[in-house]
Amino acid sequence: MTDVADNAETERFEISVDGAVAGFVKYRLPRPGRIVFVHTEIDPAYEGKGLGSKLARAVLDSARERGLEVVPMCPFIKGYIDRHPEYADLVA
């Protein structure tokens, strides 16, 4: 089973597979209403399984639900937005 959770204490969204953290998106909240996605990392043992895309979709959906503007400093998140224009309106 795959889950995505916001670990606010460490400022990162984590994707877990069967309870083990398989990757994360590090973020910052520099001011109210804005989230900056800084870095995405998937453990090499889990690469090639679509987890990066699932994680990107989850963090962008969360930003939308929370009414946050997105600053995609992370190249992976920026590339995901470029390939999925339905998220372009979130970009600050």
C-alpha positions as YAML, in Angstrom:
chain: A
units: angstrom
residues:
- id: 1
  name: MET
  ca: [0.00, 0.00, 0.00]
- id: 2
  name: THR
  ca: [1.24, 3.48, -0.91]
- id: 3
  name: ASP
  ca: [0.51, 6.57, 1.20]
- id: 4
  name: VAL
  ca: [1.54, 10.23, 1.00]
- id: 5
  name: ALA
  ca: [1.65, 12.28, 4.20]
- id: 6
  name: ASP
  ca: [2.75, 15.79, 5.11]
- id: 7
  name: ASN
  ca: [5.39, 15.59, 7.83]
- id: 8
  name: ALA
  ca: [5.12, 19.25, 8.85]
- id: 9
  name: GLU
  ca: [7.78, 18.86, 11.56]
- id: 10
  name: THR
  ca: [10.46, 18.15, 8.93]
- id: 11
  name: GLU
  ca: [8.80, 20.27, 6.20]
- id: 12
  name: ARG
  ca: [8.46, 17.43, 3.75]
- id: 13
  name: PHE
  ca: [5.82, 15.28, 2.15]
- id: 14
  name: GLU
  ca: [6.73, 11.60, 2.40]
- id: 15
  name: ILE
  ca: [5.58, 8.72, 0.25]
- id: 16
  name: SER
  ca: [5.54, 5.35, 1.97]
- id: 17
  name: VAL
  ca: [5.24, 1.86, 0.55]
- id: 18
  name: ASP
  ca: [4.02, -0.76, 3.01]
- id: 19
  name: GLY
  ca: [5.04, 1.52, 5.89]
- id: 20
  name: ALA
  ca: [8.58, 2.26, 4.66]
- id: 21
  name: VAL
  ca: [9.46, 5.80, 3.50]
- id: 22
  name: ALA
  ca: [10.28, 5.50, -0.20]
- id: 23
  name: GLY
  ca: [10.78, 9.18, -0.99]
- id: 24
  name: PHE
  ca: [9.97, 12.76, -0.15]
- id: 25
  name: VAL
  ca: [9.45, 16.31, -1.38]
- id: 26
  name: LYS
  ca: [11.16, 18.91, 0.82]
- id: 27
  name: TYR
  ca: [9.35, 22.25, 1.08]
- id: 28
  name: ARG
  ca: [9.44, 25.66, 2.76]
- id: 29
  name: LEU
  ca: [6.60, 27.94, 3.76]
- id: 30
  name: PRO
  ca: [8.28, 31.36, 3.42]
- id: 31
  name: ARG
  ca: [5.11, 33.33, 3.99]
- id: 32
  name: PRO
  ca: [1.38, 32.73, 4.34]
- id: 33
  name: GLY
  ca: [-0.21, 31.51, 1.14]
- id: 34
  name: ARG
  ca: [2.98, 30.26, -0.53]
- id: 35
  name: ILE
  ca: [4.81, 26.93, -0.61]
- id: 36
  name: VAL
  ca: [8.24, 26.42, -2.16]
- id: 37
  name: PHE
  ca: [9.07, 22.88, -3.31]
- id: 38
  name: VAL
  ca: [12.83, 22.60, -2.91]
- id: 39
  name: HIS
  ca: [13.84, 18.99, -3.59]
- id: 40
  name: THR
  ca: [12.34, 15.63, -4.54]
- id: 41
  name: GLU
  ca: [14.04, 12.35, -3.79]
- id: 42
  name: ILE
  ca: [12.99, 8.73, -4.35]
- id: 43
  name: ASP
  ca: [15.01, 5.93, -2.75]
- id: 44
  name: PRO
  ca: [16.85, 4.04, -5.53]
- id: 45
  name: ALA
  ca: [15.18, 0.80, -4.40]
- id: 46
  name: TYR
  ca: [11.81, 2.30, -5.39]
- id: 47
  name: GLU
  ca: [12.76, 4.09, -8.63]
- id: 48
  name: GLY
  ca: [10.88, 3.29, -11.83]
- id: 49
  name: LYS
  ca: [7.58, 2.56, -10.09]
- id: 50
  name: GLY
  ca: [5.84, 5.89, -10.69]
- id: 51
  name: LEU
  ca: [6.24, 7.03, -7.09]
- id: 52
  name: GLY
  ca: [7.76, 10.38, -8.06]
- id: 53
  name: SER
  ca: [4.74, 11.25, -10.19]
- id: 54
  name: LYS
  ca: [2.33, 10.06, -7.51]
- id: 55
  name: LEU
  ca: [4.15, 12.19, -4.95]
- id: 56
  name: ALA
  ca: [4.20, 15.26, -7.23]
- id: 57
  name: ARG
  ca: [0.46, 14.92, -7.88]
- id: 58
  name: ALA
  ca: [-0.24, 14.60, -4.15]
- id: 59
  name: VAL
  ca: [1.81, 17.65, -3.13]
- id: 60
  name: LEU
  ca: [0.27, 19.81, -5.85]
- id: 61
  name: ASP
  ca: [-3.24, 18.64, -4.96]
- id: 62
  name: SER
  ca: [-2.50, 19.48, -1.33]
- id: 63
  name: ALA
  ca: [-1.30, 22.97, -2.29]
- id: 64
  name: ARG
  ca: [-4.51, 23.51, -4.26]
- id: 65
  name: GLU
  ca: [-6.70, 22.30, -1.38]
- id: 66
  name: ARG
  ca: [-4.87, 24.64, 1.02]
- id: 67
  name: GLY
  ca: [-5.09, 27.61, -1.37]
- id: 68
  name: LEU
  ca: [-1.31, 27.94, -1.67]
- id: 69
  name: GLU
  ca: [0.70, 29.46, -4.51]
- id: 70
  name: VAL
  ca: [3.51, 27.15, -5.63]
- id: 71
  name: VAL
  ca: [7.14, 28.05, -6.29]
- id: 72
  name: PRO
  ca: [8.63, 24.96, -8.01]
- id: 73
  name: MET
  ca: [12.37, 25.35, -7.32]
- id: 74
  name: CYS
  ca: [12.75, 21.57, -7.59]
- id: 75
  name: PRO
  ca: [13.36, 20.57, -11.23]
- id: 76
  name: PHE
  ca: [11.26, 17.42, -10.85]
- id: 77
  name: ILE
  ca: [8.19, 19.33, -9.61]
- id: 78
  name: LYS
  ca: [8.70, 22.02, -12.27]
- id: 79
  name: GLY
  ca: [8.91, 19.34, -14.96]
- id: 80
  name: TYR
  ca: [5.78, 17.64, -13.63]
- id: 81
  name: ILE
  ca: [3.87, 20.94, -13.81]
- id: 82
  name: ASP
  ca: [5.17, 21.52, -17.36]
- id: 83
  name: ARG
  ca: [3.83, 18.08, -18.39]
- id: 84
  name: HIS
  ca: [0.53, 18.55, -16.50]
- id: 85
  name: PRO
  ca: [-0.81, 22.02, -17.36]
- id: 86
  name: GLU
  ca: [-3.80, 21.51, -15.08]
- id: 87
  name: TYR
  ca: [-1.42, 22.58, -12.28]
- id: 88
  name: ALA
  ca: [-0.01, 25.67, -14.05]
- id: 89
  name: ASP
  ca: [-2.48, 27.99, -12.30]
- id: 90
  name: LEU
  ca: [-0.81, 27.20, -8.96]
- id: 91
  name: VAL
  ca: [2.57, 28.63, -9.96]
- id: 92
  name: ALA
  ca: [3.36, 31.98, -8.32]
...
